[in-house]
Coordinates of C-alpha atoms in Angstrom, one line a residue:
Chain A
M1 CA -125.1 -122.9 74.9
A2 CA -124.3 -123.6 78.4
R3 CA -125.9 -123.3 81.2
I4 CA -124.3 -121.5 84.4
E5 CA -125.4 -120.5 87.4
L6 CA -123.4 -117.6 89.9
T7 CA -123.9 -115.6 92.5
V8 CA -123.4 -111.7 91.4
D9 CA -123.1 -109.1 94.3
G10 CA -125.3 -111.3 96.4
A11 CA -127.7 -112.2 94.2
K12 CA -128.7 -115.5 92.5
V13 CA -128.3 -115.5 88.6
S14 CA -128.5 -118.5 85.9
D15 CA -128.4 -118.2 82.1
D16 CA -127.9 -120.2 79.0
V17 CA -124.8 -118.3 77.5
E18 CA -122.3 -119.1 74.4
P19 CA -119.5 -120.6 75.5
R20 CA -117.4 -117.5 73.9
M21 CA -118.8 -115.2 76.0
L22 CA -116.7 -113.4 78.4
L23 CA -117.4 -112.4 81.6
V24 CA -117.6 -108.9 81.6
Q25 CA -120.3 -109.2 78.4
Y26 CA -122.3 -111.5 80.6
L27 CA -121.9 -108.8 83.7
R28 CA -123.0 -105.7 81.3
E29 CA -125.6 -107.4 79.0
K30 CA -127.1 -110.0 81.0
V31 CA -127.0 -109.2 84.3
G32 CA -127.0 -105.0 83.7
K33 CA -123.9 -104.3 86.0
T34 CA -123.1 -101.4 83.8
G35 CA -120.6 -100.1 86.8
T36 CA -118.2 -102.6 85.2
V37 CA -116.6 -100.9 82.4
I38 CA -114.7 -102.1 78.9
G39 CA -111.7 -100.5 78.6
C40 CA -109.0 -101.9 76.0
D41 CA -110.7 -105.3 75.9
T42 CA -107.0 -106.9 75.7
S43 CA -106.2 -107.8 79.0
N44 CA -103.9 -104.6 79.8
C45 CA -106.1 -101.8 81.4
G46 CA -107.5 -103.7 84.3
A47 CA -111.2 -101.1 83.9
C48 CA -113.1 -104.5 83.8
T49 CA -111.6 -105.4 87.3
V50 CA -114.5 -107.4 89.5
H51 CA -113.7 -110.1 92.1
L52 CA -114.6 -113.8 91.7
D53 CA -114.3 -115.8 94.6
G54 CA -112.8 -113.2 96.7
Q55 CA -109.8 -112.4 93.9
S56 CA -109.4 -109.5 91.3
V57 CA -109.6 -110.5 88.0
K58 CA -109.8 -108.7 84.9
S59 CA -113.3 -109.7 83.5
C60 CA -112.7 -109.3 79.8
N61 CA -110.1 -111.8 80.5
V62 CA -112.5 -114.9 81.5
L63 CA -115.1 -116.7 80.2
A64 CA -118.5 -116.2 81.7
V65 CA -118.4 -120.2 81.9
Q66 CA -115.2 -120.2 83.8
A67 CA -117.1 -118.3 86.1
D68 CA -119.6 -121.3 86.6
G69 CA -120.7 -121.9 90.1
G70 CA -118.7 -119.0 91.5
E71 CA -119.2 -115.6 93.5
V72 CA -118.6 -112.3 91.3
T73 CA -118.5 -108.6 93.4
T74 CA -118.8 -106.1 90.7
I75 CA -118.1 -102.6 91.9
E76 CA -122.1 -101.8 92.4
G77 CA -121.9 -104.5 94.9
L78 CA -119.5 -102.6 97.1
A79 CA -121.6 -99.9 99.0
Q80 CA -123.5 -101.5 101.8
D81 CA -127.3 -100.0 102.8
G82 CA -126.4 -96.6 100.7
E83 CA -123.1 -96.3 102.5
L84 CA -119.9 -96.2 100.2
H85 CA -117.3 -98.5 100.7
P86 CA -114.2 -97.5 102.9
M87 CA -112.6 -97.2 99.2
Q88 CA -115.0 -95.4 97.2
A89 CA -115.4 -93.0 99.9
A90 CA -111.2 -92.4 100.1
F91 CA -111.1 -92.0 95.8
H92 CA -114.1 -89.5 96.8
E93 CA -112.0 -87.6 99.4
C94 CA -108.6 -87.7 97.5
H95 CA -110.4 -86.7 94.2
A96 CA -108.5 -90.0 93.0
L97 CA -109.8 -89.7 89.6
Q98 CA -111.1 -87.2 86.5
C99 CA -112.3 -89.0 83.8
G100 CA -113.4 -91.8 85.9
F101 CA -113.4 -94.7 83.7
C102 CA -110.5 -96.6 85.2
T103 CA -112.2 -96.2 88.6
P104 CA -114.2 -99.1 88.5
G105 CA -111.7 -101.2 88.0
M106 CA -109.1 -99.4 89.8
I107 CA -111.2 -99.5 93.2
M108 CA -112.0 -103.2 92.9
Q109 CA -107.9 -104.1 92.8
A110 CA -107.5 -101.7 95.7
V111 CA -109.8 -103.8 97.9
D112 CA -108.2 -106.6 96.6
L113 CA -104.5 -105.1 97.3
L114 CA -105.8 -104.1 101.0
K115 CA -107.0 -107.9 101.8
E116 CA -103.4 -108.8 101.2
N117 CA -101.8 -106.3 102.5
P118 CA -103.8 -103.9 104.7
D119 CA -101.0 -101.4 105.5
P120 CA -99.1 -100.9 102.0
S121 CA -96.5 -98.5 101.3
E122 CA -96.6 -96.1 98.5
E123 CA -94.4 -98.8 96.3
E124 CA -96.2 -101.3 97.5
V125 CA -99.6 -99.8 96.4
R126 CA -97.9 -99.0 92.9
L127 CA -96.8 -102.5 92.3
G128 CA -100.5 -103.4 93.6
I129 CA -102.3 -101.7 91.0
E130 CA -99.7 -102.5 88.3
G131 CA -102.4 -103.9 85.9
N132 CA -104.7 -100.9 86.2
L133 CA -104.0 -98.1 83.8
C134 CA -105.0 -94.4 84.8
R135 CA -104.3 -92.3 81.8
C136 CA -105.5 -88.8 83.3
T137 CA -104.3 -88.6 86.9
G138 CA -100.6 -89.5 87.3
Y139 CA -101.7 -92.0 89.8
H140 CA -100.6 -89.5 92.6
N141 CA -104.1 -89.4 94.2
I142 CA -104.9 -92.9 93.5
V143 CA -102.1 -94.0 95.6
K144 CA -103.0 -91.3 98.4
A145 CA -106.9 -92.5 98.3
V146 CA -105.6 -96.3 98.8
R147 CA -102.9 -95.4 101.4
T148 CA -106.3 -93.4 103.1
A149 CA -108.3 -96.2 103.0
A150 CA -105.9 -98.4 104.5
G151 CA -106.1 -96.4 107.7
S152 CA -109.9 -96.6 107.7
G153 CA -110.3 -100.4 106.9
G154 CA -110.5 -100.6 102.7
G155 CA -109.8 -104.1 102.6
A156 CA -113.1 -105.5 103.2
A157 CA -115.2 -106.4 100.4
Chain B
M1 CA -113.6 -108.5 70.7
I2 CA -115.1 -111.8 70.9
P3 CA -113.7 -115.1 69.8
A4 CA -115.4 -116.8 67.3
Q5 CA -117.8 -119.6 68.6
F6 CA -116.6 -123.0 69.8
D7 CA -118.2 -125.9 71.8
Y8 CA -117.1 -126.2 75.5
L9 CA -116.6 -128.8 77.8
A10 CA -115.4 -128.3 81.5
P11 CA -114.8 -132.1 82.5
T12 CA -114.2 -133.2 86.4
S13 CA -111.7 -135.6 86.2
L14 CA -108.2 -136.1 84.1
D15 CA -109.5 -139.1 82.4
E16 CA -113.0 -137.5 81.0
A17 CA -110.1 -134.4 79.9
L18 CA -108.0 -137.2 77.8
A19 CA -110.8 -138.6 76.6
A20 CA -112.4 -135.7 75.0
L21 CA -109.2 -134.5 73.6
A22 CA -108.4 -138.1 72.1
E23 CA -112.4 -137.5 70.4
H24 CA -111.7 -134.1 69.1
G25 CA -108.1 -134.1 68.5
D26 CA -106.5 -131.4 66.7
D27 CA -109.6 -129.1 66.5
A28 CA -109.9 -128.9 70.6
K29 CA -107.6 -126.2 72.6
I30 CA -107.1 -127.1 76.6
I31 CA -108.0 -124.1 78.5
A32 CA -106.6 -123.7 82.1
G33 CA -106.5 -120.1 83.2
G34 CA -106.8 -118.8 79.9
Q35 CA -104.9 -115.8 80.5
S36 CA -102.8 -116.3 77.8
L37 CA -105.2 -118.5 75.7
L38 CA -108.4 -116.0 75.7
P39 CA -106.3 -113.0 74.1
V40 CA -105.3 -115.2 71.2
L41 CA -109.2 -116.3 70.9
R42 CA -110.5 -112.7 70.8
M43 CA -107.7 -111.3 68.3
R44 CA -109.2 -114.6 66.4
L45 CA -105.3 -116.0 66.0
N46 CA -106.8 -119.3 66.9
A47 CA -110.2 -120.5 66.5
P48 CA -110.9 -124.0 67.9
E49 CA -113.9 -125.6 67.6
M50 CA -113.8 -127.4 70.9
V51 CA -112.4 -125.5 74.4
I52 CA -111.9 -128.2 76.9
D53 CA -111.6 -126.3 80.7
L54 CA -109.5 -127.9 83.0
G55 CA -110.7 -125.2 85.7
K56 CA -113.1 -128.0 87.6
I57 CA -110.2 -131.1 87.6
E58 CA -109.4 -130.1 91.3
S59 CA -106.8 -133.1 91.2
L60 CA -104.6 -131.0 89.2
R61 CA -104.4 -128.0 91.7
G62 CA -102.0 -127.8 94.5
I63 CA -98.4 -128.3 95.8
R64 CA -96.9 -130.9 97.5
D65 CA -93.9 -132.4 99.0
D66 CA -92.7 -135.5 97.9
G67 CA -89.3 -135.9 99.2
D68 CA -86.1 -134.7 97.2
H69 CA -88.8 -132.7 95.0
L70 CA -92.0 -130.2 95.2
V71 CA -94.5 -130.9 93.2
I72 CA -96.6 -128.3 91.4
G73 CA -99.9 -129.4 90.3
A74 CA -100.5 -127.9 86.5
M75 CA -103.8 -126.0 87.4
T76 CA -102.3 -123.9 90.6
T77 CA -102.4 -120.3 90.2
H78 CA -99.2 -117.9 89.9
A79 CA -100.9 -116.2 93.0
T80 CA -100.6 -119.8 94.8
V81 CA -97.4 -120.4 94.2
A82 CA -96.5 -117.1 94.7
S83 CA -97.6 -117.1 98.4
D84 CA -96.3 -120.7 99.3
S85 CA -94.0 -121.2 101.8
A86 CA -92.5 -124.6 100.7
V87 CA -91.8 -122.9 97.2
A88 CA -90.0 -120.0 98.7
E89 CA -87.5 -122.9 101.3
H90 CA -87.2 -125.2 98.4
A91 CA -87.1 -123.5 95.0
A92 CA -87.0 -119.8 95.8
L93 CA -86.1 -119.0 92.1
I94 CA -89.8 -120.0 91.2
S95 CA -91.3 -117.7 94.2
K96 CA -88.7 -114.7 92.5
A97 CA -90.1 -115.4 89.1
V98 CA -93.9 -115.7 90.0
E99 CA -94.0 -112.7 92.4
H100 CA -93.8 -109.9 89.2
L101 CA -95.2 -112.2 86.2
A102 CA -97.7 -110.0 84.8
D103 CA -99.7 -108.3 87.1
S104 CA -102.2 -109.3 90.4
Q105 CA -104.8 -110.1 88.3
I106 CA -103.9 -112.1 85.9
R107 CA -101.8 -113.9 89.0
H108 CA -105.0 -115.1 90.0
R109 CA -106.2 -116.5 87.1
G110 CA -102.9 -118.1 85.3
T111 CA -101.7 -121.0 86.1
F112 CA -98.3 -122.8 86.7
G113 CA -98.7 -125.5 83.8
G114 CA -100.8 -123.3 81.4
A115 CA -97.7 -120.6 81.1
L116 CA -95.2 -123.5 81.1
A117 CA -97.5 -125.4 78.1
H118 CA -97.7 -122.1 76.1
A119 CA -94.5 -121.7 76.2
D120 CA -93.9 -118.3 75.2
P121 CA -90.3 -117.5 75.0
A122 CA -91.0 -114.4 76.6
G123 CA -92.8 -116.4 79.5
D124 CA -91.5 -116.0 83.0
L125 CA -91.5 -119.6 83.9
G126 CA -89.6 -121.2 81.3
A127 CA -86.1 -120.3 82.3
P128 CA -86.4 -121.0 86.0
A129 CA -87.7 -124.2 85.3
L130 CA -85.1 -125.0 83.0
A131 CA -82.8 -123.5 85.3
L132 CA -83.9 -125.6 88.3
G133 CA -84.3 -129.0 86.3
A134 CA -87.7 -129.2 86.3
E135 CA -89.8 -132.5 85.3
F136 CA -92.9 -132.3 83.4
V137 CA -95.2 -135.1 84.2
I138 CA -97.4 -135.2 81.0
A139 CA -100.6 -137.7 80.9
G140 CA -102.0 -139.2 77.3
S141 CA -104.5 -142.1 77.2
G142 CA -101.7 -144.4 76.9
G143 CA -100.4 -143.4 80.9
T144 CA -97.9 -140.8 82.2
R145 CA -94.4 -140.1 81.5
T146 CA -92.3 -137.3 82.6
V147 CA -89.9 -135.0 80.7
A148 CA -86.8 -133.7 81.7
A149 CA -86.5 -129.4 81.4
D150 CA -83.9 -129.9 78.6
D151 CA -86.5 -132.0 76.3
F152 CA -89.7 -130.0 76.7
F153 CA -89.4 -126.9 75.2
E154 CA -89.1 -127.6 71.5
D155 CA -89.7 -124.5 69.8
L156 CA -91.7 -121.4 69.8
F157 CA -94.9 -121.7 71.5
T158 CA -94.3 -125.8 71.2
T159 CA -93.4 -128.5 73.7
A160 CA -92.9 -132.0 74.0
I161 CA -96.7 -132.2 75.3
G162 CA -98.4 -134.5 72.3
E163 CA -101.6 -133.5 70.7
D164 CA -103.9 -135.9 72.8
E165 CA -101.7 -135.0 76.5
I166 CA -102.2 -133.1 79.4
L167 CA -99.7 -131.4 81.3
T168 CA -100.4 -132.2 84.9
E169 CA -98.0 -131.5 86.8
V170 CA -94.2 -130.2 87.3
R171 CA -91.7 -131.6 89.5
I172 CA -89.1 -129.1 90.8
P173 CA -86.1 -130.6 92.3
K174 CA -85.4 -129.1 96.0
H175 CA -82.6 -126.5 96.2
T176 CA -82.9 -126.0 100.0
G177 CA -81.0 -123.1 100.9
W178 CA -80.0 -121.7 97.6
G179 CA -79.9 -118.1 96.8
A180 CA -81.9 -116.9 94.0
H181 CA -82.8 -114.1 91.8
Y182 CA -84.9 -113.2 88.6
E183 CA -83.2 -110.0 86.7
K184 CA -86.3 -109.0 84.5
F185 CA -85.5 -105.8 82.2
V186 CA -89.0 -104.1 81.1
R187 CA -90.0 -100.7 79.8
V188 CA -93.3 -100.3 81.4
A189 CA -95.0 -101.9 84.2
H190 CA -96.6 -105.6 83.7
Q191 CA -94.8 -106.0 80.3
W192 CA -93.3 -108.8 78.8
P193 CA -89.9 -108.9 79.7
I194 CA -87.3 -107.7 76.9
V195 CA -84.4 -110.2 78.4
A196 CA -84.9 -111.8 81.8
V197 CA -82.1 -113.8 83.6
A198 CA -83.1 -116.3 86.1
A199 CA -80.0 -117.1 88.5
T200 CA -79.7 -119.4 91.3
V201 CA -76.4 -120.2 93.3
K202 CA -74.9 -122.0 96.4
A203 CA -72.7 -120.5 97.9
D204 CA -70.1 -121.5 100.4
G205 CA -69.0 -118.2 102.4
G206 CA -68.1 -116.2 100.0
T207 CA -67.5 -118.9 97.3
I208 CA -70.1 -119.6 94.7
A209 CA -70.2 -123.9 94.9
E210 CA -72.7 -124.1 92.1
A211 CA -75.1 -121.9 90.0
R212 CA -77.6 -122.3 87.7
V213 CA -78.4 -119.9 84.9
G214 CA -81.7 -119.6 82.9
L215 CA -82.0 -116.8 80.2
T216 CA -85.6 -115.6 79.3
N217 CA -86.1 -114.4 75.7
M218 CA -83.1 -115.2 74.1
G219 CA -84.1 -117.1 71.6
S220 CA -86.9 -119.2 70.6
T221 CA -87.2 -121.5 73.8
P222 CA -86.0 -120.8 77.3
L223 CA -81.9 -121.2 77.3
R224 CA -79.6 -122.5 79.9
A225 CA -76.4 -120.3 80.1
R226 CA -74.1 -123.2 80.7
A227 CA -71.1 -121.5 80.0
V228 CA -71.7 -119.0 82.9
E229 CA -72.7 -122.0 85.3
Q230 CA -69.2 -123.8 84.6
A231 CA -67.3 -120.4 84.8
L232 CA -68.8 -119.4 88.0
V233 CA -67.7 -122.7 90.1
G234 CA -65.1 -122.0 92.4
Q235 CA -65.2 -118.4 91.9
P236 CA -65.6 -115.4 95.0
A237 CA -69.3 -113.8 94.6
T238 CA -67.7 -110.3 93.9
E239 CA -68.5 -108.0 91.0
D240 CA -65.3 -108.6 89.3
A241 CA -65.4 -112.6 89.3
V242 CA -69.0 -112.5 88.3
R243 CA -69.1 -109.9 85.7
E244 CA -66.0 -112.1 83.7
A245 CA -68.4 -115.5 84.2
A246 CA -71.3 -113.1 83.1
G247 CA -69.8 -112.3 79.7
A248 CA -70.5 -115.3 78.6
A249 CA -74.3 -115.2 79.1
A250 CA -75.2 -115.0 75.4
E251 CA -73.2 -117.4 74.0
G252 CA -75.0 -120.1 71.7
T253 CA -78.3 -118.0 72.1
N254 CA -80.1 -116.7 69.3
P255 CA -82.3 -113.5 70.4
P256 CA -85.1 -111.4 68.4
S257 CA -84.8 -108.1 66.8
D258 CA -87.9 -106.5 67.6
L259 CA -89.2 -102.8 68.3
N260 CA -87.8 -103.1 72.0
G261 CA -84.4 -104.1 70.8
D262 CA -82.2 -106.0 68.3
A263 CA -80.4 -109.1 68.9
D264 CA -77.2 -107.4 69.8
Y265 CA -78.5 -105.4 72.2
R266 CA -80.4 -108.4 73.9
R267 CA -76.7 -110.2 74.0
H268 CA -75.6 -107.1 75.7
L269 CA -78.5 -107.1 78.1
A270 CA -78.0 -110.9 78.9
T271 CA -74.6 -110.3 80.3
V272 CA -75.8 -107.0 82.2
L273 CA -78.7 -109.2 83.9
T274 CA -76.9 -112.1 84.3
R275 CA -74.2 -110.1 86.5
R276 CA -76.8 -108.8 88.4
A277 CA -78.9 -111.8 89.0
V278 CA -75.9 -113.7 90.2
L279 CA -74.7 -111.4 92.6
A280 CA -78.3 -111.0 93.8
A281 CA -78.8 -114.6 94.5
A282 CA -75.3 -115.3 95.7
G283 CA -75.9 -112.2 98.5
G284 CA -79.2 -114.0 99.8

């Protein structure tokens, strides 16, 4: 077992974990952040995307021990004081989901994208979310939501 | 999918890491960013008893200017390399290749040295490193040695790094003012390239003075297309002249055959992508 200490959605947590435990498992099973989902489990689909030290990562492809000392933001940490984050609001507004399984990761990646590029073109949005797969929407409304959020300051996490 | 059990060390200095590696020998595996290693461990294609994490060794991160060379620390992430202005100015070919490597999340975690040490023949960094004549600085218990790019890639997933050694930095000779392009052929987004070509060109007016061309996924290691490089010297940067030179791109290669394409298809692709890459590089 290895001792890890990190911050998850603003709260300090510490645990003894097996070195082989994945960050996504840790978040879901130890911290209870089940808003972050496991999709493909092969680091392709991006459904498990969270922010680690301010950058998007696929949490199925990071060991919990690698996140020791770090700061994690999950989809559950985006809304502030009961107000949806602008990106969440834009996904709602633009109907950017159908089954919703890719949505937590898609939103986390979209927020990261706007931090690096606050006003992306349609093509830049599509490139920016290329690590996130959606099997329902054909991406059209997702791209629309990201550009809508860009107009309302959706890059701040 | 969860990896098999392993013990874990996160040393804070290179000396500690080398000592741990010496102690655990071939039972140990180094983890850099882990973006290639973790899928392998989860699918249990490999099950080391000890994983040594370089993530807490700050001295392995960063990019510095060293006169004629840029020096990229092995643990520098792809995202950092992609956004570095010195890399864009002095080794544009690296910037071009890293920009579309994997996807954004992977670029945030994956490292320059980790990807090169992993030596996947379909990896995007081998061909540019080879084309630019990179030098690999490798530390062991007996000290540090430098290996030329031509001697670094030995075979599929195999490099000159010894079992008790760690890649610490990569020295890239500056190619200031050279145009560069990385032309990658993929079927779907964020896939490994079926074939890719890394080209960097020093143009003098409309004439190609010098060219370097590297090939991705055309054999068990990245390869230099030397016949193309030689044929390009002194040629005008026109479609016809570059097409003629690029016809030699598949010479001496041994590409794989798989579901994405057979070897002949890849040989043809290499000539087409070489033409596109060289023309784009020559055009600025």
